[in-house]
């Protein structure tokens, strides 16, 4: 079985076909998918009915799986999905009903509607993320992607010189604070401690530069906070112009995979108090630091 790619946006996002990703892959197939990701950054697979185990198995072709942050914060009985490597990107509570308007998990999940990069609040970030659609709403709930490579390329020389060498501080607390959410529970201070990332990244295979942006950014090392946040806001507005973005309209059994090193994404609104949206995400652990971290002081 041979991989076929159909571009959906100039140089960004392609529909993938020709491989049954529910089955074990050959090394050549894995390599072909990775080449497709290097070129397009987002691949869309249609009509791939996966079990949770099959999604995890497919994802492991590309590296070690992340354990979800919210899963680590919850007690086992609070999790709807039993595999801690599987992110529950849904509006369903542990009992199987739709979350109430004031449900703490719903408040936390609203942060997915902000432009972000998965796991940038961890020192190594994430490599690929893979999102499988199990139930989709009748309207809305799309996922929008932004090409951080093209956004970098479009900066003028002065702007490229300004962003080069800058180091940003990321935390899940920064993005949730934009929505007025601050309830992370006791004993989780280590999970929301800021980490550092280079603002400009170079792809290890293609050598192409991209911006590494996310709503998780709360500062730039060496800059006053208000100036840093205003600058990051300007960059976010630049990077999410329509010419750099693509909206994926979900169908049941779609699987979309993207490279967090070269893209941002966000979910769009839907009637989440009336309709179910059940999406399940796996993410590949990042490898290597892009900036020196601040040592944690001994208690």
mmCIF file of C-alpha atoms in Angstrom:
data_model
loop_
_atom_site.group_PDB
_atom_site.id
_atom_site.type_symbol
_atom_site.label_atom_id
_atom_site.label_comp_id
_atom_site.label_asym_id
_atom_site.label_seq_id
_atom_site.Cartn_x
_atom_site.Cartn_y
_atom_site.Cartn_z
ATOM 1 C CA UNK A 1 0.000 0.000 0.000
ATOM 2 C CA UNK A 2 1.424 3.350 -1.106
ATOM 3 C CA UNK A 3 0.841 6.744 0.492
ATOM 4 C CA UNK A 4 -0.929 9.310 -1.692
ATOM 5 C CA UNK A 5 -1.035 13.005 -0.722
ATOM 6 C CA UNK A 6 -3.481 15.578 -2.087
ATOM 7 C CA UNK A 7 -2.614 19.189 -1.093
ATOM 8 C CA UNK A 8 -5.488 21.145 0.492
ATOM 9 C CA UNK A 9 -3.636 24.472 0.861
ATOM 10 C CA UNK A 10 -0.578 25.746 -1.000
ATOM 11 C CA UNK A 11 2.385 24.038 0.685
ATOM 12 C CA UNK A 12 0.370 23.330 3.828
ATOM 13 C CA UNK A 13 -2.094 20.553 4.783
ATOM 14 C CA UNK A 14 -2.650 17.492 2.612
ATOM 15 C CA UNK A 15 -5.209 14.698 2.551
ATOM 16 C CA UNK A 16 -3.504 11.323 2.970
ATOM 17 C CA UNK A 17 -4.785 8.047 1.523
ATOM 18 C CA UNK A 18 -3.587 4.646 0.363
ATOM 19 C CA UNK A 19 -2.603 3.279 3.801
ATOM 20 C CA UNK A 20 -4.816 1.568 6.375
ATOM 21 C CA UNK A 21 -3.512 3.137 9.571
ATOM 22 C CA UNK A 22 -5.434 0.687 11.762
ATOM 23 C CA UNK A 23 -2.910 -1.993 10.742
ATOM 24 C CA UNK A 24 0.822 -2.299 11.519
ATOM 25 C CA UNK A 25 2.928 -0.157 9.196
ATOM 26 C CA UNK A 26 6.137 -1.026 7.382
ATOM 27 C CA UNK A 27 9.240 1.127 7.932
ATOM 28 C CA UNK A 28 8.844 2.472 4.388
ATOM 29 C CA UNK A 29 5.275 3.551 5.127
ATOM 30 C CA UNK A 30 6.331 5.300 8.326
ATOM 31 C CA UNK A 31 9.129 7.083 6.469
ATOM 32 C CA UNK A 32 6.710 8.187 3.723
ATOM 33 C CA UNK A 33 4.321 9.656 6.305
ATOM 34 C CA UNK A 34 7.179 11.506 7.999
ATOM 35 C CA UNK A 35 8.260 12.956 4.641
ATOM 36 C CA UNK A 36 4.677 14.102 4.096
ATOM 37 C CA UNK A 37 4.655 15.746 7.513
ATOM 38 C CA UNK A 38 7.957 17.484 6.790
ATOM 39 C CA UNK A 39 6.447 18.979 3.638
ATOM 40 C CA UNK A 40 2.841 19.725 4.639
ATOM 41 C CA UNK A 41 2.931 19.820 8.495
ATOM 42 C CA UNK A 42 -0.714 18.616 8.650
ATOM 43 C CA UNK A 43 -2.072 15.361 7.202
ATOM 44 C CA UNK A 44 -5.784 14.518 7.056
ATOM 45 C CA UNK A 45 -6.870 10.868 7.025
ATOM 46 C CA UNK A 46 -10.510 10.138 6.141
ATOM 47 C CA UNK A 47 -12.560 7.037 6.978
ATOM 48 C CA UNK A 48 -10.224 5.592 9.599
ATOM 49 C CA UNK A 49 -12.407 3.993 12.315
ATOM 50 C CA UNK A 50 -9.889 3.442 15.097
ATOM 51 C CA UNK A 51 -10.160 1.968 18.560
ATOM 52 C CA UNK A 52 -8.282 3.745 21.331
ATOM 53 C CA UNK A 53 -5.614 1.037 21.225
ATOM 54 C CA UNK A 54 -5.235 1.303 17.435
ATOM 55 C CA UNK A 55 -4.818 5.064 17.657
ATOM 56 C CA UNK A 56 -2.080 4.630 20.264
ATOM 57 C CA UNK A 57 -0.402 1.907 18.195
ATOM 58 C CA UNK A 58 -0.387 4.074 15.055
ATOM 59 C CA UNK A 59 0.938 7.045 17.018
ATOM 60 C CA UNK A 60 3.827 5.052 18.489
ATOM 61 C CA UNK A 61 5.287 4.697 14.993
ATOM 62 C CA UNK A 62 6.472 8.295 15.422
ATOM 63 C CA UNK A 63 7.859 8.241 18.972
ATOM 64 C CA UNK A 64 7.030 7.884 22.634
ATOM 65 C CA UNK A 65 3.551 8.995 23.677
ATOM 66 C CA UNK A 66 2.980 11.893 26.060
ATOM 67 C CA UNK A 67 0.879 11.433 29.160
ATOM 68 C CA UNK A 68 -1.818 14.114 29.154
ATOM 69 C CA UNK A 69 -1.458 16.986 31.630
ATOM 70 C CA UNK A 70 -5.093 16.924 32.731
ATOM 71 C CA UNK A 71 -4.905 13.149 33.096
ATOM 72 C CA UNK A 72 -1.954 13.546 35.455
ATOM 73 C CA UNK A 73 -3.911 16.083 37.507
ATOM 74 C CA UNK A 74 -6.981 13.844 37.846
ATOM 75 C CA UNK A 75 -7.611 10.813 40.020
ATOM 76 C CA UNK A 76 -8.165 7.603 37.996
ATOM 77 C CA UNK A 77 -11.884 7.526 38.839
ATOM 78 C CA UNK A 78 -12.294 11.036 37.392
ATOM 79 C CA UNK A 79 -11.041 10.015 33.943
ATOM 80 C CA UNK A 80 -13.544 9.007 31.260
ATOM 81 C CA UNK A 81 -10.811 7.414 29.142
ATOM 82 C CA UNK A 82 -8.653 4.870 30.913
ATOM 83 C CA UNK A 83 -5.495 5.242 28.795
ATOM 84 C CA UNK A 84 -3.551 8.157 30.287
ATOM 85 C CA UNK A 85 -1.776 8.622 26.934
ATOM 86 C CA UNK A 86 -5.137 9.423 25.315
ATOM 87 C CA UNK A 87 -6.308 13.008 25.625
ATOM 88 C CA UNK A 88 -10.054 13.368 26.182
ATOM 89 C CA UNK A 89 -10.877 16.315 23.917
ATOM 90 C CA UNK A 90 -14.614 16.139 24.462
ATOM 91 C CA UNK A 91 -17.466 17.762 26.362
ATOM 92 C CA UNK A 92 -18.461 14.481 28.038
ATOM 93 C CA UNK A 93 -18.155 13.913 31.780
ATOM 94 C CA UNK A 94 -17.026 10.717 33.499
ATOM 95 C CA UNK A 95 -20.644 9.537 33.801
ATOM 96 C CA UNK A 96 -21.195 9.858 30.043
ATOM 97 C CA UNK A 97 -23.316 13.024 30.055
ATOM 98 C CA UNK A 98 -22.626 16.479 28.637
ATOM 99 C CA UNK A 99 -20.622 18.647 31.003
ATOM 100 C CA UNK A 100 -22.531 21.372 32.815
ATOM 101 C CA UNK A 101 -21.856 24.999 32.006
ATOM 102 C CA UNK A 102 -19.921 25.537 35.246
ATOM 103 C CA UNK A 103 -18.048 22.209 35.151
ATOM 104 C CA UNK A 104 -14.379 22.833 35.969
ATOM 105 C CA UNK A 105 -13.236 20.544 33.141
ATOM 106 C CA UNK A 106 -15.333 22.557 30.677
ATOM 107 C CA UNK A 107 -13.755 25.792 31.892
ATOM 108 C CA UNK A 108 -10.290 24.285 31.411
ATOM 109 C CA UNK A 109 -11.139 22.907 27.961
ATOM 110 C CA UNK A 110 -12.317 26.295 26.691
ATOM 111 C CA UNK A 111 -8.617 27.095 26.411
ATOM 112 C CA UNK A 112 -8.564 24.855 23.316
ATOM 113 C CA UNK A 113 -10.335 27.681 21.494
ATOM 114 C CA UNK A 114 -7.223 29.841 21.814
ATOM 115 C CA UNK A 115 -4.427 29.506 19.272
ATOM 116 C CA UNK A 116 -1.862 27.185 20.805
ATOM 117 C CA UNK A 117 0.796 24.552 20.329
ATOM 118 C CA UNK A 118 0.321 21.287 22.219
ATOM 119 C CA UNK A 119 2.521 20.800 25.286
ATOM 120 C CA UNK A 120 4.602 23.951 24.804
ATOM 121 C CA UNK A 121 4.133 24.274 28.582
ATOM 122 C CA UNK A 122 6.610 21.372 28.838
ATOM 123 C CA UNK A 123 10.320 21.964 28.370
ATOM 124 C CA UNK A 124 10.552 19.666 25.340
ATOM 125 C CA UNK A 125 7.101 20.477 23.921
ATOM 126 C CA UNK A 126 5.459 17.888 21.671
ATOM 127 C CA UNK A 127 6.299 16.470 18.254
ATOM 128 C CA UNK A 128 3.223 15.300 16.367
ATOM 129 C CA UNK A 129 -0.329 15.348 17.705
ATOM 130 C CA UNK A 130 -2.997 13.010 16.302
ATOM 131 C CA UNK A 131 -6.697 13.736 16.796
ATOM 132 C CA UNK A 132 -9.404 11.168 16.028
ATOM 133 C CA UNK A 133 -13.054 12.142 15.548
ATOM 134 C CA UNK A 134 -15.483 9.717 17.192
ATOM 135 C CA UNK A 135 -18.578 11.972 17.421
ATOM 136 C CA UNK A 136 -18.886 15.374 15.730
ATOM 137 C CA UNK A 137 -21.499 18.124 16.249
ATOM 138 C CA UNK A 138 -23.888 19.161 13.492
ATOM 139 C CA UNK A 139 -22.245 22.577 13.178
ATOM 140 C CA UNK A 140 -18.994 24.133 14.366
ATOM 141 C CA UNK A 141 -16.280 22.412 16.352
ATOM 142 C CA UNK A 142 -13.821 22.686 13.458
ATOM 143 C CA UNK A 143 -10.059 22.777 13.994
ATOM 144 C CA UNK A 144 -8.122 25.627 12.446
ATOM 145 C CA UNK A 145 -4.400 25.316 11.705
ATOM 146 C CA UNK A 146 -1.805 28.032 11.126
ATOM 147 C CA UNK A 147 1.461 27.503 9.243
ATOM 148 C CA UNK A 148 4.271 28.923 11.387
ATOM 149 C CA UNK A 149 6.817 28.355 8.610
ATOM 150 C CA UNK A 150 4.976 30.578 6.169
ATOM 151 C CA UNK A 151 4.376 33.134 8.929
ATOM 152 C CA UNK A 152 8.108 33.320 9.588
ATOM 153 C CA UNK A 153 8.930 33.531 5.880
ATOM 154 C CA UNK A 154 6.573 36.506 5.514
ATOM 155 C CA UNK A 155 8.353 38.598 8.159
ATOM 156 C CA UNK A 156 10.551 41.342 6.759
ATOM 157 C CA UNK A 157 14.290 41.268 7.412
ATOM 158 C CA UNK A 158 14.056 43.640 10.375
ATOM 159 C CA UNK A 159 11.400 41.523 12.076
ATOM 160 C CA UNK A 160 13.372 38.331 11.446
ATOM 161 C CA UNK A 161 16.406 39.931 13.067
ATOM 162 C CA UNK A 162 14.309 41.019 16.056
ATOM 163 C CA UNK A 163 12.805 37.600 16.781
ATOM 164 C CA UNK A 164 16.079 35.708 16.290
ATOM 165 C CA UNK A 165 17.534 34.581 19.613
ATOM 166 C CA UNK A 166 14.509 35.524 21.721
ATOM 167 C CA UNK A 167 13.452 33.052 24.410
ATOM 168 C CA UNK A 168 9.827 32.864 25.558
ATOM 169 C CA UNK A 169 8.246 31.571 28.771
ATOM 170 C CA UNK A 170 5.318 29.149 28.457
ATOM 171 C CA UNK A 171 2.835 27.844 31.037
ATOM 172 C CA UNK A 172 -0.648 26.378 30.880
ATOM 173 C CA UNK A 173 -1.482 28.950 33.564
ATOM 174 C CA UNK A 174 -0.784 31.833 31.159
ATOM 175 C CA UNK A 175 -3.270 30.623 28.517
ATOM 176 C CA UNK A 176 -5.991 29.764 31.042
ATOM 177 C CA UNK A 177 -5.551 33.133 32.759
ATOM 178 C CA UNK A 178 -6.617 34.788 29.492
ATOM 179 C CA UNK A 179 -10.023 33.191 30.124
ATOM 180 C CA UNK A 180 -10.079 33.877 33.868
ATOM 181 C CA UNK A 181 -9.374 30.240 34.814
ATOM 182 C CA UNK A 182 -6.932 29.507 37.645
ATOM 183 C CA UNK A 183 -8.194 26.346 39.361
ATOM 184 C CA UNK A 184 -5.437 23.794 38.871
ATOM 185 C CA UNK A 185 -5.848 22.008 42.192
ATOM 186 C CA UNK A 186 -3.448 21.440 45.050
ATOM 187 C CA UNK A 187 -0.119 19.762 44.432
ATOM 188 C CA UNK A 188 0.168 20.773 40.767
ATOM 189 C CA UNK A 189 2.546 23.734 41.059
ATOM 190 C CA UNK A 190 5.288 21.804 39.246
ATOM 191 C CA UNK A 191 2.960 21.246 36.265
ATOM 192 C CA UNK A 192 2.247 24.943 35.743
ATOM 193 C CA UNK A 193 5.771 26.265 36.376
ATOM 194 C CA UNK A 194 6.920 28.270 33.310
ATOM 195 C CA UNK A 195 9.351 26.658 30.861
ATOM 196 C CA UNK A 196 11.473 28.283 28.174
ATOM 197 C CA UNK A 197 11.493 27.868 24.399
ATOM 198 C CA UNK A 198 13.246 29.629 21.552
ATOM 199 C CA UNK A 199 10.846 31.838 19.635
ATOM 200 C CA UNK A 200 12.396 30.768 16.312
ATOM 201 C CA UNK A 201 12.895 27.078 15.614
ATOM 202 C CA UNK A 202 14.719 25.326 12.789
ATOM 203 C CA UNK A 203 13.239 22.080 11.500
ATOM 204 C CA UNK A 204 15.742 19.244 12.042
ATOM 205 C CA UNK A 205 15.118 17.686 8.606
ATOM 206 C CA UNK A 206 14.199 20.491 6.214
ATOM 207 C CA UNK A 207 16.229 23.254 7.864
ATOM 208 C CA UNK A 208 13.259 25.580 7.437
ATOM 209 C CA UNK A 209 12.688 28.183 10.166
ATOM 210 C CA UNK A 210 9.349 28.777 11.874
ATOM 211 C CA UNK A 211 7.853 30.783 14.714
ATOM 212 C CA UNK A 212 7.089 28.850 17.903
ATOM 213 C CA UNK A 213 4.021 30.610 19.236
ATOM 214 C CA UNK A 214 1.176 29.711 21.584
ATOM 215 C CA UNK A 215 -1.327 31.341 23.906
ATOM 216 C CA UNK A 216 0.713 29.620 26.633
ATOM 217 C CA UNK A 217 3.386 32.348 26.280
ATOM 218 C CA UNK A 218 3.451 34.782 29.186
ATOM 219 C CA UNK A 219 6.785 36.495 28.742
ATOM 220 C CA UNK A 220 10.066 36.963 26.879
ATOM 221 C CA UNK A 221 13.273 36.506 28.851
ATOM 222 C CA UNK A 222 14.837 39.901 29.583
ATOM 223 C CA UNK A 223 11.780 41.923 28.516
ATOM 224 C CA UNK A 224 9.224 43.741 30.701
ATOM 225 C CA UNK A 225 6.055 41.628 30.800
ATOM 226 C CA UNK A 226 3.691 44.209 29.213
ATOM 227 C CA UNK A 227 6.092 44.805 26.312
ATOM 228 C CA UNK A 228 6.620 41.067 25.818
ATOM 229 C CA UNK A 229 2.921 40.264 25.783
ATOM 230 C CA UNK A 230 2.125 43.096 23.373
ATOM 231 C CA UNK A 231 4.902 41.877 21.044
ATOM 232 C CA UNK A 232 3.694 38.269 21.188
ATOM 233 C CA UNK A 233 0.149 39.436 20.494
ATOM 234 C CA UNK A 234 1.349 41.236 17.378
ATOM 235 C CA UNK A 235 3.147 38.089 16.212
ATOM 236 C CA UNK A 236 0.073 35.945 16.880
ATOM 237 C CA UNK A 237 -2.089 38.292 14.819
ATOM 238 C CA UNK A 238 0.449 38.184 11.995
ATOM 239 C CA UNK A 239 0.757 34.382 12.099
ATOM 240 C CA UNK A 240 -2.996 33.705 12.039
ATOM 241 C CA UNK A 241 -3.893 35.777 8.999
ATOM 242 C CA UNK A 242 -6.181 33.869 6.602
ATOM 243 C CA UNK A 243 -3.377 33.344 4.078
ATOM 244 C CA UNK A 244 -1.527 31.198 6.649
ATOM 245 C CA UNK A 245 -4.498 29.197 7.946
ATOM 246 C CA UNK A 246 -6.684 26.231 7.015
ATOM 247 C CA UNK A 247 -9.920 25.094 8.698
ATOM 248 C CA UNK A 248 -10.606 21.368 8.940
ATOM 249 C CA UNK A 249 -14.320 20.487 8.990
ATOM 250 C CA UNK A 250 -14.580 17.181 10.837
ATOM 251 C CA UNK A 251 -16.309 14.010 9.741
ATOM 252 C CA UNK A 252 -16.669 10.939 11.923
ATOM 253 C CA UNK A 253 -13.582 8.680 11.660
ATOM 254 C CA UNK A 254 -11.288 11.455 10.472
ATOM 255 C CA UNK A 255 -7.809 11.411 11.953
ATOM 256 C CA UNK A 256 -5.715 14.542 11.600
ATOM 257 C CA UNK A 257 -2.061 14.663 12.561
ATOM 258 C CA UNK A 258 0.038 17.811 12.794
ATOM 259 C CA UNK A 259 3.546 18.880 13.700
ATOM 260 C CA UNK A 260 3.528 21.093 16.798
ATOM 261 C CA UNK A 261 6.990 22.385 15.940
ATOM 262 C CA UNK A 262 5.717 24.141 12.817
ATOM 263 C CA UNK A 263 2.001 24.834 13.378
ATOM 264 C CA UNK A 264 -0.523 26.321 15.765
ATOM 265 C CA UNK A 265 -4.145 25.254 16.020
ATOM 266 C CA UNK A 266 -7.412 25.985 17.789
ATOM 267 C CA UNK A 267 -10.926 24.563 18.019
ATOM 268 C CA UNK A 268 -13.938 26.645 16.998
ATOM 269 C CA UNK A 269 -17.142 27.061 18.974
ATOM 270 C CA UNK A 270 -20.083 24.689 18.808
ATOM 271 C CA UNK A 271 -23.208 24.147 20.914
ATOM 272 C CA UNK A 272 -21.317 22.266 23.604
ATOM 273 C CA UNK A 273 -24.155 22.373 26.129
ATOM 274 C CA UNK A 274 -26.478 20.629 23.657
ATOM 275 C CA UNK A 275 -24.396 18.437 21.322
ATOM 276 C CA UNK A 276 -21.590 15.943 21.866
ATOM 277 C CA UNK A 277 -18.131 16.378 20.381
ATOM 278 C CA UNK A 278 -15.932 13.374 21.173
ATOM 279 C CA UNK A 279 -12.343 13.697 19.958
ATOM 280 C CA UNK A 280 -9.366 11.705 21.214
ATOM 281 C CA UNK A 281 -5.807 12.945 20.971
ATOM 282 C CA UNK A 282 -2.413 11.326 21.195
ATOM 283 C CA UNK A 283 0.789 13.372 21.225
ATOM 284 C CA UNK A 284 4.387 12.393 20.642
ATOM 285 C CA UNK A 285 6.944 13.550 23.192
ATOM 286 C CA UNK A 286 9.317 16.211 21.984
ATOM 287 C CA UNK A 287 13.039 15.568 21.997
ATOM 288 C CA UNK A 288 15.673 18.028 23.094
ATOM 289 C CA UNK A 289 15.525 21.527 24.573
ATOM 290 C CA UNK A 290 15.556 24.706 22.495
ATOM 291 C CA UNK A 291 16.451 26.947 25.447
ATOM 292 C CA UNK A 292 18.220 26.609 28.793
ATOM 293 C CA UNK A 293 15.765 26.058 31.630
ATOM 294 C CA UNK A 294 15.727 27.769 35.015
ATOM 295 C CA UNK A 295 16.784 25.292 37.710
ATOM 296 C CA UNK A 296 14.068 24.465 40.225
ATOM 297 C CA UNK A 297 15.054 25.679 43.675
ATOM 298 C CA UNK A 298 15.340 23.014 46.358
ATOM 299 C CA UNK A 299 12.586 23.155 48.962
#
